[in-house]
Amino acid sequence: MPTPRETILTALADLLRTVPHVPVLRGEVLPDWIPPAGLMILRDSNPGEPGVTLSPLMYHYQHRAELEVIVQTAEGHFDRLIGRIGAAIAADRTLRGRCDWVEVEAPEPVDLPVEGGATLKAAL
C-alpha cells in the first residue's frame, strides 16, 4: 500500500502528464536526448520538518517537490511550457483531494551549454 507521500507525488506526476507531448520522469537522470517538446523530471526532494497539532496529535508536512523542466529549443517554447505547467496545477490545486494545496514557485531558469549541440534551457 503506497504511503500518503507517494500517493500525492504520483498524483502530481499524473497531473503533469496532462501537459501534451512532454514526457514526465520520476527521479531519473537527465537522458542523452531531449524530446522536441521538452522534458520534465519530478524529484521527490525532502518533506522537511513537520508542523504538529497536539490535540489530537497530527503531523503536517509542507513537502517541496522539485520539477526540472528542460527544453532544447527557442525561448518562447520554454516560456509557453512553463505557463502550461502552471495552468495544469492551478486547475487542480488539491490533486483531486489528495493534499491540501499545491503551490507553484517561480522557476529558476538556467542555460546549460551542450558540447557540439544547441544549448539546453532548463528551470527548477
Tab-separated table of N, CA, C and O in Angstrom:
chain	number	residue	atom	x	y	z
A	1	MET	N	0.840	-1.180	0.000
A	1	MET	CA	0.000	0.000	0.000
A	1	MET	C	0.887	1.247	0.000
A	1	MET	O	1.768	1.380	0.843
A	2	PRO	N	0.652	2.155	-0.963
A	2	PRO	CA	1.515	3.350	-1.021
A	2	PRO	C	1.259	4.289	0.161
A	2	PRO	O	0.152	4.375	0.681
A	3	THR	N	2.314	4.987	0.542
A	3	THR	CA	2.209	5.971	1.617
A	3	THR	C	1.470	7.205	1.108
A	3	THR	O	1.390	7.433	-0.108
A	4	PRO	N	0.937	8.045	2.008
A	4	PRO	CA	0.301	9.294	1.552
A	4	PRO	C	1.243	10.158	0.729
A	4	PRO	O	0.854	10.750	-0.271
A	5	ARG	N	2.516	10.203	1.115
A	5	ARG	CA	3.513	10.989	0.380
A	5	ARG	C	3.644	10.480	-1.054
A	5	ARG	O	3.611	11.252	-2.000
A	6	GLU	N	3.767	9.161	-1.207
A	6	GLU	CA	3.902	8.580	-2.537
A	6	GLU	C	2.623	8.776	-3.356
A	6	GLU	O	2.683	9.031	-4.560
A	7	THR	N	1.471	8.672	-2.709
A	7	THR	CA	0.195	8.879	-3.395
A	7	THR	C	0.113	10.295	-3.960
A	7	THR	O	-0.308	10.500	-5.097
A	8	ILE	N	0.540	11.268	-3.166
A	8	ILE	CA	0.495	12.668	-3.602
A	8	ILE	C	1.491	12.918	-4.729
A	8	ILE	O	1.165	13.557	-5.732
A	9	LEU	N	2.717	12.406	-4.599
A	9	LEU	CA	3.714	12.611	-5.651
A	9	LEU	C	3.311	11.919	-6.949
A	9	LEU	O	3.529	12.446	-8.041
A	10	THR	N	2.691	10.751	-6.851
A	10	THR	CA	2.190	10.065	-8.049
A	10	THR	C	1.067	10.875	-8.687
A	10	THR	O	1.021	11.016	-9.916
A	11	ALA	N	0.177	11.433	-7.869
A	11	ALA	CA	-0.906	12.268	-8.398
A	11	ALA	C	-0.345	13.518	-9.067
A	11	ALA	O	-0.848	13.950	-10.110
A	12	LEU	N	0.709	14.101	-8.497
A	12	LEU	CA	1.338	15.274	-9.105
A	12	LEU	C	1.966	14.901	-10.448
A	12	LEU	O	1.800	15.617	-11.439
A	13	ALA	N	2.658	13.767	-10.504
A	13	ALA	CA	3.249	13.318	-11.771
A	13	ALA	C	2.157	13.073	-12.806
A	13	ALA	O	2.299	13.446	-13.975
A	14	ASP	N	1.052	12.465	-12.391
A	14	ASP	CA	-0.067	12.221	-13.313
A	14	ASP	C	-0.654	13.536	-13.822
A	14	ASP	O	-0.999	13.655	-14.998
A	15	LEU	N	-0.770	14.532	-12.945
A	15	LEU	CA	-1.277	15.840	-13.362
A	15	LEU	C	-0.326	16.479	-14.370
A	15	LEU	O	-0.763	17.033	-15.381
A	16	LEU	N	0.969	16.383	-14.123
A	16	LEU	CA	1.949	16.953	-15.054
A	16	LEU	C	1.896	16.258	-16.407
A	16	LEU	O	2.165	16.871	-17.437
A	17	ARG	N	1.532	14.991	-16.415
A	17	ARG	CA	1.424	14.249	-17.684
A	17	ARG	C	0.254	14.719	-18.539
A	17	ARG	O	0.149	14.328	-19.699
A	18	THR	N	-0.613	15.569	-17.995
A	18	THR	CA	-1.702	16.127	-18.804
A	18	THR	C	-1.202	17.236	-19.723
A	18	THR	O	-1.936	17.665	-20.611
A	19	VAL	N	0.019	17.716	-19.506
A	19	VAL	CA	0.624	18.691	-20.416
A	19	VAL	C	0.984	17.919	-21.686
A	19	VAL	O	1.810	17.003	-21.631
A	20	PRO	N	0.367	18.241	-22.816
A	20	PRO	CA	0.540	17.431	-24.023
A	20	PRO	C	1.979	17.365	-24.538
A	20	PRO	O	2.693	18.358	-24.529
A	21	HIS	N	2.357	16.176	-24.975
A	21	HIS	CA	3.595	15.914	-25.719
A	21	HIS	C	4.878	16.050	-24.914
A	21	HIS	O	5.963	15.990	-25.480
A	22	VAL	N	4.798	16.266	-23.599
A	22	VAL	CA	6.007	16.457	-22.801
A	22	VAL	C	6.125	15.303	-21.804
A	22	VAL	O	5.314	15.199	-20.889
A	23	PRO	N	7.111	14.425	-21.965
A	23	PRO	CA	7.272	13.313	-21.039
A	23	PRO	C	7.602	13.784	-19.625
A	23	PRO	O	8.265	14.808	-19.432
A	24	VAL	N	7.127	13.021	-18.636
A	24	VAL	CA	7.406	13.289	-17.230
A	24	VAL	C	8.110	12.058	-16.658
A	24	VAL	O	7.571	10.953	-16.720
A	25	LEU	N	9.299	12.261	-16.102
A	25	LEU	CA	10.054	11.191	-15.456
A	25	LEU	C	10.043	11.428	-13.960
A	25	LEU	O	9.908	12.564	-13.510
A	26	ARG	N	10.193	10.373	-13.182
A	26	ARG	CA	10.258	10.496	-11.722
A	26	ARG	C	11.645	10.127	-11.237
A	26	ARG	O	12.050	8.975	-11.311
A	27	GLY	N	12.403	11.100	-10.759
A	27	GLY	CA	13.675	10.869	-10.110
A	27	GLY	C	14.754	10.254	-10.977
A	27	GLY	O	15.685	9.647	-10.449
A	28	GLU	N	14.677	10.392	-12.266
A	28	GLU	CA	15.666	9.794	-13.162
A	28	GLU	C	16.746	10.807	-13.530
A	28	GLU	O	16.570	12.010	-13.361
A	29	VAL	N	17.850	10.303	-14.052
A	29	VAL	CA	18.925	11.188	-14.511
A	29	VAL	C	18.525	11.796	-15.851
A	29	VAL	O	17.689	11.249	-16.577
A	30	LEU	N	19.133	12.913	-16.159
A	30	LEU	CA	18.870	13.584	-17.429
A	30	LEU	C	19.306	12.672	-18.572
A	30	LEU	O	20.459	12.244	-18.630
A	31	PRO	N	18.389	12.341	-19.490
A	31	PRO	CA	18.765	11.447	-20.592
A	31	PRO	C	19.676	12.148	-21.600
A	31	PRO	O	19.826	13.368	-21.586
A	32	ASP	N	20.257	11.349	-22.485
A	32	ASP	CA	21.146	11.879	-23.520
A	32	ASP	C	20.405	12.704	-24.556
A	32	ASP	O	20.980	13.558	-25.211
A	33	TRP	N	19.131	12.414	-24.742
A	33	TRP	CA	18.340	13.067	-25.784
A	33	TRP	C	17.113	13.721	-25.166
A	33	TRP	O	16.414	13.110	-24.355
A	34	ILE	N	16.864	14.978	-25.521
A	34	ILE	CA	15.692	15.715	-25.041
A	34	ILE	C	14.667	15.740	-26.172
A	34	ILE	O	14.986	16.179	-27.286
A	35	PRO	N	13.434	15.297	-25.922
A	35	PRO	CA	12.406	15.342	-26.965
A	35	PRO	C	12.170	16.774	-27.438
A	35	PRO	O	12.391	17.733	-26.682
A	36	PRO	N	11.706	16.962	-28.673
A	36	PRO	CA	11.488	18.313	-29.207
A	36	PRO	C	10.535	19.156	-28.362
A	36	PRO	O	10.705	20.365	-28.264
A	37	ALA	N	9.544	18.542	-27.727
A	37	ALA	CA	8.581	19.292	-26.912
A	37	ALA	C	9.128	19.628	-25.533
A	37	ALA	O	8.556	20.432	-24.810
A	38	GLY	N	10.245	19.014	-25.141
A	38	GLY	CA	10.819	19.242	-23.825
A	38	GLY	C	10.694	18.012	-22.948
A	38	GLY	O	10.241	16.947	-23.386
A	39	LEU	N	11.083	18.163	-21.685
A	39	LEU	CA	11.098	17.054	-20.746
A	39	LEU	C	10.914	17.601	-19.339
A	39	LEU	O	11.415	18.683	-19.025
A	40	MET	N	10.197	16.848	-18.501
A	40	MET	CA	10.050	17.199	-17.086
A	40	MET	C	10.553	16.032	-16.244
A	40	MET	O	10.265	14.881	-16.552
A	41	ILE	N	11.308	16.350	-15.194
A	41	ILE	CA	11.763	15.336	-14.247
A	41	ILE	C	11.301	15.777	-12.859
A	41	ILE	O	11.747	16.806	-12.347
A	42	LEU	N	10.403	14.991	-12.266
A	42	LEU	CA	9.890	15.275	-10.933
A	42	LEU	C	10.797	14.619	-9.905
A	42	LEU	O	11.023	13.412	-9.947
A	43	ARG	N	11.329	15.423	-9.011
A	43	ARG	CA	12.199	14.936	-7.935
A	43	ARG	C	11.427	14.998	-6.621
A	43	ARG	O	10.770	15.985	-6.322
A	44	ASP	N	11.531	13.938	-5.826
A	44	ASP	CA	10.776	13.846	-4.569
A	44	ASP	C	11.209	14.875	-3.539
A	44	ASP	O	10.407	15.375	-2.775
A	45	SER	N	12.477	15.177	-3.482
A	45	SER	CA	13.047	16.132	-2.534
A	45	SER	C	12.793	15.716	-1.097
A	45	SER	O	12.554	14.563	-0.806
A	46	ASN	N	12.796	16.685	-0.208
A	46	ASN	CA	12.699	16.414	1.217
A	46	ASN	C	11.427	17.036	1.778
A	46	ASN	O	11.164	18.206	1.537
A	47	PRO	N	10.650	16.282	2.578
A	47	PRO	CA	9.432	16.860	3.140
A	47	PRO	C	9.683	17.886	4.225
A	47	PRO	O	8.772	18.600	4.634
A	48	GLY	N	10.881	17.986	4.741
A	48	GLY	CA	11.191	18.963	5.773
A	48	GLY	C	10.674	18.535	7.135
A	48	GLY	O	10.225	17.411	7.339
A	49	GLU	N	10.725	19.448	8.063
A	49	GLU	CA	10.261	19.183	9.426
A	49	GLU	C	8.747	19.358	9.496
A	49	GLU	O	8.199	20.292	8.919
A	50	PRO	N	8.061	18.489	10.230
A	50	PRO	CA	6.609	18.604	10.296
A	50	PRO	C	6.159	19.688	11.267
A	50	PRO	O	6.831	20.004	12.243
A	51	GLY	N	4.970	20.242	10.972
A	51	GLY	CA	4.262	21.040	11.954
A	51	GLY	C	3.447	20.059	12.785
A	51	GLY	O	3.073	18.995	12.311
A	52	VAL	N	3.177	20.396	14.028
A	52	VAL	CA	2.496	19.463	14.915
A	52	VAL	C	1.252	20.106	15.496
A	52	VAL	O	1.276	21.246	15.943
A	53	THR	N	0.142	19.364	15.463
A	53	THR	CA	-1.072	19.716	16.182
A	53	THR	C	-1.152	18.750	17.352
A	53	THR	O	-1.035	17.537	17.165
A	54	LEU	N	-1.371	19.252	18.578
A	54	LEU	CA	-1.294	18.394	19.751
A	54	LEU	C	-2.603	17.706	20.117
A	54	LEU	O	-2.588	16.669	20.758
A	55	SER	N	-3.735	18.256	19.759
A	55	SER	CA	-4.982	17.627	20.190
A	55	SER	C	-5.987	17.607	19.059
A	55	SER	O	-6.616	18.628	18.784
A	56	PRO	N	-6.142	16.499	18.377
A	56	PRO	CA	-5.388	15.245	18.508
A	56	PRO	C	-4.022	15.392	17.855
A	56	PRO	O	-3.813	16.254	17.010
A	57	LEU	N	-3.099	14.509	18.238
A	57	LEU	CA	-1.742	14.566	17.714
A	57	LEU	C	-1.741	14.294	16.215
A	57	LEU	O	-2.192	13.244	15.764
A	58	MET	N	-1.283	15.282	15.429
A	58	MET	CA	-1.185	15.138	13.977
A	58	MET	C	0.071	15.863	13.506
A	58	MET	O	0.460	16.882	14.074
A	59	TYR	N	0.677	15.314	12.473
A	59	TYR	CA	1.850	15.924	11.868
A	59	TYR	C	1.467	16.448	10.493
A	59	TYR	O	0.806	15.761	9.728
A	60	HIS	N	1.900	17.671	10.184
A	60	HIS	CA	1.587	18.318	8.916
A	60	HIS	C	2.896	18.657	8.210
A	60	HIS	O	3.757	19.307	8.793
A	61	TYR	N	3.017	18.210	6.971
A	61	TYR	CA	4.238	18.458	6.211
A	61	TYR	C	3.967	19.433	5.080
A	61	TYR	O	2.900	19.418	4.481
A	62	GLN	N	4.955	20.269	4.787
A	62	GLN	CA	4.952	21.090	3.592
A	62	GLN	C	6.064	20.540	2.704
A	62	GLN	O	7.197	21.022	2.732
A	63	HIS	N	5.720	19.522	1.973
A	63	HIS	CA	6.697	18.828	1.130
A	63	HIS	C	6.972	19.670	-0.114
A	63	HIS	O	6.055	20.060	-0.811
A	64	ARG	N	8.234	19.912	-0.379
A	64	ARG	CA	8.624	20.685	-1.555
A	64	ARG	C	9.197	19.735	-2.595
A	64	ARG	O	10.345	19.317	-2.501
A	65	ALA	N	8.371	19.358	-3.550
A	65	ALA	CA	8.843	18.541	-4.666
A	65	ALA	C	9.498	19.477	-5.677
A	65	ALA	O	9.083	20.626	-5.828
A	66	GLU	N	10.517	18.996	-6.354
A	66	GLU	CA	11.199	19.813	-7.356
A	66	GLU	C	10.907	19.261	-8.735
A	66	GLU	O	10.900	18.049	-8.946
A	67	LEU	N	10.663	20.171	-9.660
A	67	LEU	CA	10.398	19.796	-11.034
A	67	LEU	C	11.456	20.433	-11.919
A	67	LEU	O	11.609	21.654	-11.930
A	68	GLU	N	12.213	19.597	-12.622
A	68	GLU	CA	13.173	20.099	-13.595
A	68	GLU	C	12.476	20.132	-14.946
A	68	GLU	O	11.883	19.141	-15.367
A	69	VAL	N	12.531	21.271	-15.608
A	69	VAL	CA	11.931	21.442	-16.929
A	69	VAL	C	13.067	21.764	-17.893
A	69	VAL	O	13.818	22.715	-17.658
A	70	ILE	N	13.186	20.959	-18.944
A	70	ILE	CA	14.293	21.117	-19.879
A	70	ILE	C	13.758	21.162	-21.302
A	70	ILE	O	12.945	20.320	-21.681
A	71	VAL	N	14.201	22.150	-22.077
A	71	VAL	CA	13.870	22.220	-23.500
A	71	VAL	C	15.153	22.530	-24.267
A	71	VAL	O	16.088	23.107	-23.734
A	72	GLN	N	15.164	22.148	-25.533
A	72	GLN	CA	16.338	22.418	-26.375
A	72	GLN	C	15.869	23.170	-27.622
A	72	GLN	O	16.222	22.839	-28.733
A	73	THR	N	15.053	24.187	-27.389
A	73	THR	CA	14.514	24.970	-28.494
A	73	THR	C	14.494	26.437	-28.116
A	73	THR	O	15.076	26.833	-27.117
A	74	ALA	N	13.748	27.194	-28.883
A	74	ALA	CA	13.701	28.651	-28.715
A	74	ALA	C	13.107	29.059	-27.367
A	74	ALA	O	12.345	28.324	-26.756
A	75	GLU	N	13.430	30.266	-26.954
A	75	GLU	CA	12.987	30.839	-25.679
A	75	GLU	C	11.465	30.823	-25.536
A	75	GLU	O	10.937	30.517	-24.491
A	76	GLY	N	10.753	31.153	-26.573
A	76	GLY	CA	9.291	31.208	-26.496
A	76	GLY	C	8.680	29.870	-26.135
A	76	GLY	O	7.697	29.808	-25.398
A	77	HIS	N	9.244	28.787	-26.630
A	77	HIS	CA	8.735	27.452	-26.306
A	77	HIS	C	8.879	27.163	-24.819
A	77	HIS	O	7.980	26.615	-24.183
A	78	PHE	N	10.005	27.531	-24.257
A	78	PHE	CA	10.244	27.334	-22.823
A	78	PHE	C	9.203	28.076	-21.992
A	78	PHE	O	8.604	27.517	-21.084
A	79	ASP	N	8.975	29.338	-22.330
A	79	ASP	CA	8.006	30.143	-21.584
A	79	ASP	C	6.590	29.579	-21.701
A	79	ASP	O	5.842	29.564	-20.728
A	80	ARG	N	6.220	29.110	-22.890
A	80	ARG	CA	4.888	28.514	-23.063
A	80	ARG	C	4.745	27.235	-22.242
A	80	ARG	O	3.707	26.992	-21.638
A	81	LEU	N	5.803	26.422	-22.203
A	81	LEU	CA	5.753	25.182	-21.430
A	81	LEU	C	5.604	25.478	-19.941
A	81	LEU	O	4.779	24.863	-19.261
A	82	ILE	N	6.357	26.422	-19.434
A	82	ILE	CA	6.238	26.810	-18.025
A	82	ILE	C	4.809	27.286	-17.736
A	82	ILE	O	4.223	26.950	-16.710
A	83	GLY	N	4.230	28.054	-18.646
A	83	GLY	CA	2.856	28.526	-18.478
A	83	GLY	C	1.846	27.391	-18.468
A	83	GLY	O	0.901	27.393	-17.678
A	84	ARG	N	2.049	26.387	-19.328
A	84	ARG	CA	1.130	25.246	-19.371
A	84	ARG	C	1.229	24.415	-18.091
A	84	ARG	O	0.232	23.894	-17.595
A	85	ILE	N	2.419	24.298	-17.540
A	85	ILE	CA	2.588	23.579	-16.268
A	85	ILE	C	1.851	24.314	-15.159
A	85	ILE	O	1.111	23.716	-14.377
A	86	GLY	N	2.033	25.622	-15.092
A	86	GLY	CA	1.333	26.414	-14.076
A	86	GLY	C	-0.177	26.323	-14.207
A	86	GLY	O	-0.890	26.205	-13.208
A	87	ALA	N	-0.674	26.348	-15.442
A	87	ALA	CA	-2.121	26.253	-15.665
A	87	ALA	C	-2.660	24.886	-15.251
A	87	ALA	O	-3.743	24.790	-14.668
A	88	ALA	N	-1.909	23.821	-15.532
A	88	ALA	CA	-2.354	22.475	-15.143
A	88	ALA	C	-2.454	22.355	-13.626
A	88	ALA	O	-3.434	21.813	-13.101
A	89	ILE	N	-1.480	22.893	-12.922
A	89	ILE	CA	-1.507	22.820	-11.456
A	89	ILE	C	-2.597	23.724	-10.890
A	89	ILE	O	-3.306	23.347	-9.963
A	90	ALA	N	-2.779	24.905	-11.456
A	90	ALA	CA	-3.825	25.818	-10.979
A	90	ALA	C	-5.216	25.219	-11.154
A	90	ALA	O	-6.122	25.528	-10.384
A	91	ALA	N	-5.382	24.340	-12.124
A	91	ALA	CA	-6.689	23.723	-12.374
A	91	ALA	C	-7.037	22.645	-11.350
A	91	ALA	O	-8.204	22.273	-11.224
A	92	ASP	N	-6.046	22.135	-10.614
A	92	ASP	CA	-6.312	21.077	-9.624
A	92	ASP	C	-5.336	21.199	-8.465
A	92	ASP	O	-4.433	20.401	-8.299
A	93	ARG	N	-5.525	22.207	-7.638
A	93	ARG	CA	-4.589	22.514	-6.548
A	93	ARG	C	-4.564	21.470	-5.436
A	93	ARG	O	-3.622	21.434	-4.653
A	94	THR	N	-5.592	20.632	-5.322
A	94	THR	CA	-5.614	19.622	-4.264
A	94	THR	C	-5.324	18.219	-4.796
A	94	THR	O	-5.443	17.246	-4.055
A	95	LEU	N	-4.958	18.108	-6.062
A	95	LEU	CA	-4.691	16.820	-6.689
A	95	LEU	C	-5.840	15.849	-6.430
A	95	LEU	O	-5.651	14.763	-5.908
A	96	ARG	N	-7.042	16.327	-6.761
A	96	ARG	CA	-8.286	15.558	-6.559
A	96	ARG	C	-8.484	15.145	-5.110
A	96	ARG	O	-8.861	14.025	-4.804
A	97	GLY	N	-8.191	16.080	-4.201
A	97	GLY	CA	-8.423	15.849	-2.781
A	97	GLY	C	-7.336	15.072	-2.061
A	97	GLY	O	-7.503	14.739	-0.887
A	98	ARG	N	-6.222	14.806	-2.693
A	98	ARG	CA	-5.158	14.016	-2.060
A	98	ARG	C	-4.258	14.846	-1.145
A	98	ARG	O	-3.528	14.297	-0.328
A	99	CYS	N	-4.289	16.167	-1.306
A	99	CYS	CA	-3.498	17.033	-0.434
A	99	CYS	C	-4.276	18.329	-0.213
A	99	CYS	O	-5.296	18.565	-0.843
A	100	ASP	N	-3.788	19.154	0.694
A	100	ASP	CA	-4.482	20.406	0.995
A	100	ASP	C	-4.293	21.454	-0.098
A	100	ASP	O	-5.222	22.168	-0.441
A	101	TRP	N	-3.070	21.569	-0.637
A	101	TRP	CA	-2.813	22.650	-1.589
A	101	TRP	C	-1.483	22.440	-2.296
A	101	TRP	O	-0.497	22.067	-1.655
A	102	VAL	N	-1.454	22.688	-3.586
A	102	VAL	CA	-0.208	22.664	-4.360
A	102	VAL	C	0.059	24.082	-4.836
A	102	VAL	O	-0.803	24.712	-5.436
A	103	GLU	N	1.225	24.578	-4.529
A	103	GLU	CA	1.609	25.937	-4.903
A	103	GLU	C	2.844	25.876	-5.783
A	103	GLU	O	3.793	25.156	-5.482
A	104	VAL	N	2.831	26.626	-6.863
A	104	VAL	CA	3.967	26.669	-7.780
A	104	VAL	C	4.846	27.859	-7.427
A	104	VAL	O	4.348	28.959	-7.223
A	105	GLU	N	6.140	27.621	-7.349
A	105	GLU	CA	7.091	28.712	-7.145
A	105	GLU	C	7.610	29.169	-8.498
A	105	GLU	O	7.539	28.435	-9.480
A	106	ALA	N	8.137	30.357	-8.547
A	106	ALA	CA	8.709	30.869	-9.792
A	106	ALA	C	9.884	29.997	-10.214
A	106	ALA	O	10.685	29.578	-9.376
A	107	PRO	N	10.001	29.700	-11.504
A	107	PRO	CA	11.120	28.874	-11.966
A	107	PRO	C	12.435	29.633	-11.875
A	107	PRO	O	12.484	30.852	-11.960
A	108	GLU	N	13.503	28.863	-11.672
A	108	GLU	CA	14.849	29.414	-11.646
A	108	GLU	C	15.543	28.971	-12.937
A	108	GLU	O	16.182	27.923	-12.971
A	109	PRO	N	15.419	29.754	-14.038
A	109	PRO	CA	15.965	29.303	-15.327
A	109	PRO	C	17.481	29.405	-15.404
A	109	PRO	O	18.087	30.293	-14.810
A	110	VAL	N	18.052	28.452	-16.144
A	110	VAL	CA	19.487	28.444	-16.426
A	110	VAL	C	19.680	27.956	-17.862
A	110	VAL	O	18.851	27.234	-18.396
A	111	ASP	N	20.770	28.367	-18.475
A	111	ASP	CA	21.160	27.851	-19.783
A	111	ASP	C	22.273	26.831	-19.565
A	111	ASP	O	23.257	27.115	-18.881
A	112	LEU	N	22.085	25.639	-20.136
A	112	LEU	CA	23.071	24.575	-19.999
A	112	LEU	C	23.750	24.357	-21.344
A	112	LEU	O	23.130	23.847	-22.276
A	113	PRO	N	25.022	24.754	-21.488
A	113	PRO	CA	25.704	24.549	-22.763
A	113	PRO	C	25.934	23.059	-23.023
A	113	PRO	O	26.198	22.293	-22.108
A	114	VAL	N	25.791	22.669	-24.278
A	114	VAL	CA	25.998	21.287	-24.690
A	114	VAL	C	27.093	21.281	-25.740
A	114	VAL	O	26.975	21.972	-26.758
A	115	GLU	N	28.137	20.522	-25.500
A	115	GLU	CA	29.247	20.466	-26.442
A	115	GLU	C	28.780	19.878	-27.764
A	115	GLU	O	28.239	18.775	-27.820
A	116	GLY	N	28.912	20.645	-28.841
A	116	GLY	CA	28.523	20.182	-30.160
A	116	GLY	C	27.041	20.198	-30.422
A	116	GLY	O	26.569	19.619	-31.389
A	117	GLY	N	26.255	20.876	-29.582
A	117	GLY	CA	24.813	20.900	-29.777
A	117	GLY	C	24.210	22.206	-29.307
A	117	GLY	O	24.903	23.091	-28.800
A	118	ALA	N	22.907	22.299	-29.484
A	118	ALA	CA	22.193	23.501	-29.068
A	118	ALA	C	22.139	23.571	-27.534
A	118	ALA	O	22.077	22.542	-26.860
A	119	THR	N	22.159	24.773	-27.011
A	119	THR	CA	22.084	24.979	-25.569
A	119	THR	C	20.737	24.517	-25.043
A	119	THR	O	19.700	24.719	-25.681
A	120	LEU	N	20.751	23.885	-23.870
A	120	LEU	CA	19.507	23.497	-23.208
A	120	LEU	C	19.039	24.642	-22.338
A	120	LEU	O	19.837	25.298	-21.662
A	121	LYS	N	17.761	24.894	-22.335
A	121	LYS	CA	17.147	25.855	-21.428
A	121	LYS	C	16.471	25.023	-20.362
A	121	LYS	O	15.681	24.124	-20.654
A	122	ALA	N	16.798	25.273	-19.094
A	122	ALA	CA	16.249	24.470	-18.016
A	122	ALA	C	15.798	25.373	-16.871
A	122	ALA	O	16.216	26.519	-16.779
A	123	ALA	N	14.940	24.828	-16.039
A	123	ALA	CA	14.493	25.550	-14.854
A	123	ALA	C	14.192	24.543	-13.763
A	123	ALA	O	13.830	23.398	-14.019
A	124	LEU	N	14.317	24.976	-12.530
A	124	LEU	CA	13.998	24.162	-11.374
A	124	LEU	C	12.833	24.808	-10.666
A	124	LEU	O	12.816	26.007	-10.476
